[in-house]
């Protein structure tokens, strides 16, 4: 990660801070790298979930042309 990236302070609960320090030491990665990677994973998962939801809603919602066709053919059925 570039030293020119914007910085901000982050307060972590002690158990999260300790976990992060242990993870950084065991993987030989920086705490910054681990936090960035976890956030990127969360963002990717959120985007995938959003896509799945949109696809599911799109499949469940009839298209306008289908709705129009259904309303036009309702009155033409032989009774």
mmCIF file of N, CA and C in Angstrom:
data_model
loop_
_atom_site.group_PDB
_atom_site.id
_atom_site.type_symbol
_atom_site.label_atom_id
_atom_site.label_comp_id
_atom_site.label_asym_id
_atom_site.label_seq_id
_atom_site.Cartn_x
_atom_site.Cartn_y
_atom_site.Cartn_z
ATOM 1 N N UNK A 1 0.837 -1.176 0.000
ATOM 2 C CA UNK A 1 0.000 0.000 0.000
ATOM 3 C C UNK A 1 0.880 1.237 0.000
ATOM 4 N N UNK A 2 0.493 2.219 -0.738
ATOM 5 C CA UNK A 2 1.290 3.428 -0.887
ATOM 6 C C UNK A 2 1.246 4.275 0.380
ATOM 7 N N UNK A 3 2.350 4.895 0.683
ATOM 8 C CA UNK A 3 2.407 5.803 1.830
ATOM 9 C C UNK A 3 1.590 7.065 1.572
ATOM 10 N N UNK A 4 1.197 7.277 0.325
ATOM 11 C CA UNK A 4 0.435 8.475 -0.021
ATOM 12 C C UNK A 4 -1.067 8.296 0.169
ATOM 13 N N UNK A 5 -1.506 7.111 0.548
ATOM 14 C CA UNK A 5 -2.927 6.862 0.772
ATOM 15 C C UNK A 5 -3.399 7.650 1.982
ATOM 16 N N UNK A 6 -4.632 8.135 1.934
ATOM 17 C CA UNK A 6 -5.153 8.879 3.079
ATOM 18 C C UNK A 6 -5.190 7.995 4.327
ATOM 19 N N UNK A 7 -4.987 8.596 5.467
ATOM 20 C CA UNK A 7 -5.002 7.858 6.726
ATOM 21 C C UNK A 7 -6.154 8.329 7.581
ATOM 22 N N UNK A 8 -6.615 7.434 8.458
ATOM 23 C CA UNK A 8 -7.591 7.824 9.465
ATOM 24 C C UNK A 8 -7.409 6.941 10.685
ATOM 25 N N UNK A 9 -7.818 7.448 11.824
ATOM 26 C CA UNK A 9 -7.709 6.688 13.071
ATOM 27 C C UNK A 9 -8.881 5.719 13.159
ATOM 28 N N UNK A 10 -8.608 4.544 13.689
ATOM 29 C CA UNK A 10 -9.637 3.524 13.831
ATOM 30 C C UNK A 10 -9.578 2.972 15.244
ATOM 31 N N UNK A 11 -10.682 3.056 15.951
ATOM 32 C CA UNK A 11 -10.738 2.504 17.306
ATOM 33 C C UNK A 11 -11.272 1.074 17.201
ATOM 34 N N UNK A 12 -10.544 0.155 17.772
ATOM 35 C CA UNK A 12 -10.952 -1.244 17.780
ATOM 36 C C UNK A 12 -11.151 -1.717 19.212
ATOM 37 N N UNK A 13 -12.082 -2.618 19.389
ATOM 38 C CA UNK A 13 -12.231 -3.263 20.685
ATOM 39 C C UNK A 13 -10.931 -4.029 20.961
ATOM 40 N N UNK A 14 -10.554 -4.145 22.218
ATOM 41 C CA UNK A 14 -9.288 -4.815 22.554
ATOM 42 C C UNK A 14 -9.160 -6.224 21.948
ATOM 43 N N UNK A 15 -10.233 -7.013 21.963
ATOM 44 C CA UNK A 15 -10.111 -8.373 21.423
ATOM 45 C C UNK A 15 -9.912 -8.351 19.903
ATOM 46 N N UNK A 16 -10.483 -7.355 19.217
ATOM 47 C CA UNK A 16 -10.263 -7.231 17.775
ATOM 48 C C UNK A 16 -8.839 -6.771 17.483
ATOM 49 N N UNK A 17 -8.368 -5.832 18.273
ATOM 50 C CA UNK A 17 -7.003 -5.346 18.112
ATOM 51 C C UNK A 17 -5.997 -6.473 18.334
ATOM 52 N N UNK A 18 -6.249 -7.278 19.378
ATOM 53 C CA UNK A 18 -5.351 -8.397 19.677
ATOM 54 C C UNK A 18 -5.384 -9.437 18.545
ATOM 55 N N UNK A 19 -6.581 -9.737 18.050
ATOM 56 C CA UNK A 19 -6.703 -10.694 16.937
ATOM 57 C C UNK A 19 -5.945 -10.184 15.719
ATOM 58 N N UNK A 20 -6.103 -8.902 15.419
ATOM 59 C CA UNK A 20 -5.433 -8.312 14.264
ATOM 60 C C UNK A 20 -3.912 -8.378 14.421
ATOM 61 N N UNK A 21 -3.416 -8.091 15.608
ATOM 62 C CA UNK A 21 -1.968 -8.141 15.851
ATOM 63 C C UNK A 21 -1.441 -9.574 15.693
ATOM 64 N N UNK A 22 -2.189 -10.547 16.226
ATOM 65 C CA UNK A 22 -1.780 -11.949 16.093
ATOM 66 C C UNK A 22 -1.808 -12.394 14.630
ATOM 67 N N UNK A 23 -2.854 -11.986 13.918
ATOM 68 C CA UNK A 23 -2.985 -12.340 12.498
ATOM 69 C C UNK A 23 -1.833 -11.741 11.701
ATOM 70 N N UNK A 24 -1.508 -10.506 11.967
ATOM 71 C CA UNK A 24 -0.410 -9.837 11.259
ATOM 72 C C UNK A 24 0.910 -10.544 11.538
ATOM 73 N N UNK A 25 1.127 -10.915 12.772
ATOM 74 C CA UNK A 25 2.385 -11.570 13.128
ATOM 75 C C UNK A 25 2.463 -12.968 12.498
ATOM 76 N N UNK A 26 1.374 -13.723 12.539
ATOM 77 C CA UNK A 26 1.419 -15.099 12.029
ATOM 78 C C UNK A 26 1.499 -15.164 10.501
ATOM 79 N N UNK A 27 0.942 -14.161 9.825
ATOM 80 C CA UNK A 27 0.958 -14.161 8.354
ATOM 81 C C UNK A 27 2.094 -13.325 7.779
ATOM 82 N N UNK A 28 2.760 -12.591 8.658
ATOM 83 C CA UNK A 28 3.825 -11.673 8.238
ATOM 84 C C UNK A 28 3.302 -10.603 7.264
ATOM 85 N N UNK A 29 2.060 -10.208 7.481
ATOM 86 C CA UNK A 29 1.455 -9.121 6.715
ATOM 87 C C UNK A 29 1.204 -7.964 7.667
ATOM 88 N N UNK A 30 1.098 -6.771 7.121
ATOM 89 C CA UNK A 30 0.844 -5.619 7.989
ATOM 90 C C UNK A 30 -0.622 -5.601 8.412
ATOM 91 N N UNK A 31 -0.862 -4.961 9.534
ATOM 92 C CA UNK A 31 -2.243 -4.798 10.000
ATOM 93 C C UNK A 31 -3.044 -4.016 8.966
ATOM 94 N N UNK A 32 -2.411 -3.026 8.342
ATOM 95 C CA UNK A 32 -3.082 -2.231 7.314
ATOM 96 C C UNK A 32 -3.502 -3.114 6.142
ATOM 97 N N UNK A 33 -2.601 -3.991 5.712
ATOM 98 C CA UNK A 33 -2.916 -4.872 4.587
ATOM 99 C C UNK A 33 -4.097 -5.769 4.934
ATOM 100 N N UNK A 34 -4.085 -6.333 6.146
ATOM 101 C CA UNK A 34 -5.158 -7.242 6.571
ATOM 102 C C UNK A 34 -6.492 -6.506 6.626
ATOM 103 N N UNK A 35 -6.512 -5.321 7.221
ATOM 104 C CA UNK A 35 -7.758 -4.551 7.317
ATOM 105 C C UNK A 35 -8.273 -4.201 5.929
ATOM 106 N N UNK A 36 -7.402 -3.740 5.036
ATOM 107 C CA UNK A 36 -7.819 -3.418 3.673
ATOM 108 C C UNK A 36 -8.364 -4.644 2.955
ATOM 109 N N UNK A 37 -7.702 -5.784 3.116
ATOM 110 C CA UNK A 37 -8.147 -7.017 2.469
ATOM 111 C C UNK A 37 -9.521 -7.447 2.990
ATOM 112 N N UNK A 38 -9.727 -7.370 4.290
ATOM 113 C CA UNK A 38 -11.021 -7.744 4.863
ATOM 114 C C UNK A 38 -12.137 -6.822 4.375
ATOM 115 N N UNK A 39 -11.855 -5.544 4.291
ATOM 116 C CA UNK A 39 -12.862 -4.598 3.796
ATOM 117 C C UNK A 39 -13.164 -4.857 2.323
ATOM 118 N N UNK A 40 -12.130 -5.134 1.532
ATOM 119 C CA UNK A 40 -12.359 -5.450 0.113
ATOM 120 C C UNK A 40 -13.201 -6.710 -0.040
ATOM 121 N N UNK A 41 -12.943 -7.722 0.780
ATOM 122 C CA UNK A 41 -13.738 -8.947 0.732
ATOM 123 C C UNK A 41 -15.195 -8.657 1.086
ATOM 124 N N UNK A 42 -15.418 -7.861 2.114
ATOM 125 C CA UNK A 42 -16.774 -7.511 2.529
ATOM 126 C C UNK A 42 -17.491 -6.738 1.427
ATOM 127 N N UNK A 43 -16.778 -5.823 0.787
ATOM 128 C CA UNK A 43 -17.366 -5.044 -0.303
ATOM 129 C C UNK A 43 -17.731 -5.959 -1.471
ATOM 130 N N UNK A 44 -16.852 -6.880 -1.818
ATOM 131 C CA UNK A 44 -17.107 -7.825 -2.901
ATOM 132 C C UNK A 44 -18.318 -8.700 -2.574
ATOM 133 N N UNK A 45 -18.385 -9.209 -1.338
ATOM 134 C CA UNK A 45 -19.523 -10.037 -0.925
ATOM 135 C C UNK A 45 -20.832 -9.262 -0.986
ATOM 136 N N UNK A 46 -20.799 -8.013 -0.573
ATOM 137 C CA UNK A 46 -21.999 -7.170 -0.611
ATOM 138 C C UNK A 46 -22.461 -6.945 -2.052
ATOM 139 N N UNK A 47 -21.519 -6.705 -2.948
ATOM 140 C CA UNK A 47 -21.861 -6.504 -4.357
ATOM 141 C C UNK A 47 -22.440 -7.773 -4.967
ATOM 142 N N UNK A 48 -21.881 -8.929 -4.620
ATOM 143 C CA UNK A 48 -22.407 -10.193 -5.130
ATOM 144 C C UNK A 48 -23.816 -10.430 -4.612
ATOM 145 N N UNK A 49 -24.048 -10.172 -3.335
ATOM 146 C CA UNK A 49 -25.371 -10.349 -2.745
ATOM 147 C C UNK A 49 -26.383 -9.424 -3.409
ATOM 148 N N UNK A 50 -25.978 -8.192 -3.670
ATOM 149 C CA UNK A 50 -26.855 -7.234 -4.333
ATOM 150 C C UNK A 50 -27.224 -7.726 -5.735
ATOM 151 N N UNK A 51 -26.251 -8.265 -6.466
ATOM 152 C CA UNK A 51 -26.507 -8.790 -7.806
ATOM 153 C C UNK A 51 -27.472 -9.962 -7.765
ATOM 154 N N UNK A 52 -27.275 -10.856 -6.803
ATOM 155 C CA UNK A 52 -28.159 -12.018 -6.674
ATOM 156 C C UNK A 52 -29.581 -11.563 -6.355
ATOM 157 N N UNK A 53 -29.711 -10.597 -5.453
ATOM 158 C CA UNK A 53 -31.037 -10.078 -5.102
ATOM 159 C C UNK A 53 -31.712 -9.436 -6.315
ATOM 160 N N UNK A 54 -30.947 -8.650 -7.074
ATOM 161 C CA UNK A 54 -31.507 -7.994 -8.252
ATOM 162 C C UNK A 54 -31.934 -9.019 -9.291
ATOM 163 N N UNK A 55 -31.127 -10.063 -9.491
ATOM 164 C CA UNK A 55 -31.493 -11.119 -10.434
ATOM 165 C C UNK A 55 -32.755 -11.840 -9.982
ATOM 166 N N UNK A 56 -32.849 -12.122 -8.683
ATOM 167 C CA UNK A 56 -34.021 -12.815 -8.148
ATOM 168 C C UNK A 56 -35.269 -11.952 -8.297
ATOM 169 N N UNK A 57 -35.141 -10.676 -8.015
ATOM 170 C CA UNK A 57 -36.288 -9.773 -8.167
ATOM 171 C C UNK A 57 -36.683 -9.632 -9.632
ATOM 172 N N UNK A 58 -35.686 -9.589 -10.513
ATOM 173 C CA UNK A 58 -35.961 -9.476 -11.940
ATOM 174 C C UNK A 58 -36.683 -10.699 -12.464
ATOM 175 N N UNK A 59 -36.335 -11.871 -11.962
ATOM 176 C CA UNK A 59 -36.980 -13.107 -12.402
ATOM 177 C C UNK A 59 -38.387 -13.215 -11.831
ATOM 178 N N UNK A 60 -38.608 -12.655 -10.648
ATOM 179 C CA UNK A 60 -39.910 -12.754 -9.995
ATOM 180 C C UNK A 60 -40.888 -11.699 -10.483
ATOM 181 N N UNK A 61 -40.399 -10.621 -11.052
ATOM 182 C CA UNK A 61 -41.250 -9.528 -11.508
ATOM 183 C C UNK A 61 -41.496 -9.659 -13.001
ATOM 184 N N UNK A 62 -42.767 -9.776 -13.417
ATOM 185 C CA UNK A 62 -43.028 -9.866 -14.857
ATOM 186 C C UNK A 62 -42.639 -8.577 -15.553
ATOM 187 N N UNK A 63 -42.145 -8.703 -16.748
ATOM 188 C CA UNK A 63 -41.780 -7.526 -17.526
ATOM 189 C C UNK A 63 -43.048 -6.792 -17.962
ATOM 190 N N UNK A 64 -42.907 -5.526 -18.278
ATOM 191 C CA UNK A 64 -44.053 -4.703 -18.661
ATOM 192 C C UNK A 64 -44.770 -5.304 -19.863
ATOM 193 N N UNK A 65 -44.031 -5.783 -20.849
ATOM 194 C CA UNK A 65 -44.659 -6.346 -22.046
ATOM 195 C C UNK A 65 -45.452 -7.605 -21.703
ATOM 196 N N UNK A 66 -44.951 -8.420 -20.768
ATOM 197 C CA UNK A 66 -45.678 -9.611 -20.353
ATOM 198 C C UNK A 66 -46.957 -9.225 -19.625
ATOM 199 N N UNK A 67 -46.876 -8.205 -18.771
ATOM 200 C CA UNK A 67 -48.044 -7.748 -18.032
ATOM 201 C C UNK A 67 -49.092 -7.207 -18.988
ATOM 202 N N UNK A 68 -48.664 -6.428 -19.976
ATOM 203 C CA UNK A 68 -49.598 -5.889 -20.962
ATOM 204 C C UNK A 68 -50.249 -7.015 -21.751
ATOM 205 N N UNK A 69 -49.477 -7.995 -22.168
ATOM 206 C CA UNK A 69 -50.002 -9.120 -22.930
ATOM 207 C C UNK A 69 -51.040 -9.877 -22.100
ATOM 208 N N UNK A 70 -50.749 -10.092 -20.818
ATOM 209 C CA UNK A 70 -51.682 -10.802 -19.949
ATOM 210 C C UNK A 70 -52.975 -10.026 -19.785
ATOM 211 N N UNK A 71 -52.895 -8.705 -19.640
ATOM 212 C CA UNK A 71 -54.111 -7.917 -19.453
ATOM 213 C C UNK A 71 -54.920 -7.848 -20.740
ATOM 214 N N UNK A 72 -54.254 -7.865 -21.890
ATOM 215 C CA UNK A 72 -54.960 -7.829 -23.157
ATOM 216 C C UNK A 72 -55.647 -9.156 -23.467
ATOM 217 N N UNK A 73 -55.038 -10.254 -23.063
ATOM 218 C CA UNK A 73 -55.591 -11.566 -23.390
ATOM 219 C C UNK A 73 -56.597 -12.052 -22.375
ATOM 220 N N UNK A 74 -56.736 -11.402 -21.238
ATOM 221 C CA UNK A 74 -57.687 -11.819 -20.217
ATOM 222 C C UNK A 74 -59.106 -11.799 -20.759
ATOM 223 N N UNK A 75 -59.455 -10.762 -21.442
ATOM 224 C CA UNK A 75 -60.829 -10.611 -21.923
ATOM 225 C C UNK A 75 -61.122 -11.410 -23.186
ATOM 226 N N UNK A 76 -60.121 -12.001 -23.800
ATOM 227 C CA UNK A 76 -60.340 -12.709 -25.054
ATOM 228 C C UNK A 76 -60.469 -14.223 -24.872
ATOM 229 N N UNK A 77 -60.327 -14.711 -23.662
ATOM 230 C CA UNK A 77 -60.442 -16.146 -23.446
ATOM 231 C C UNK A 77 -61.894 -16.585 -23.670
ATOM 232 N N UNK A 78 -62.076 -17.779 -24.235
ATOM 233 C CA UNK A 78 -63.415 -18.303 -24.476
ATOM 234 C C UNK A 78 -63.989 -18.822 -23.171
ATOM 235 N N UNK A 79 -65.187 -18.364 -22.871
ATOM 236 C CA UNK A 79 -65.801 -18.761 -21.599
ATOM 237 C C UNK A 79 -66.832 -19.801 -21.815
#
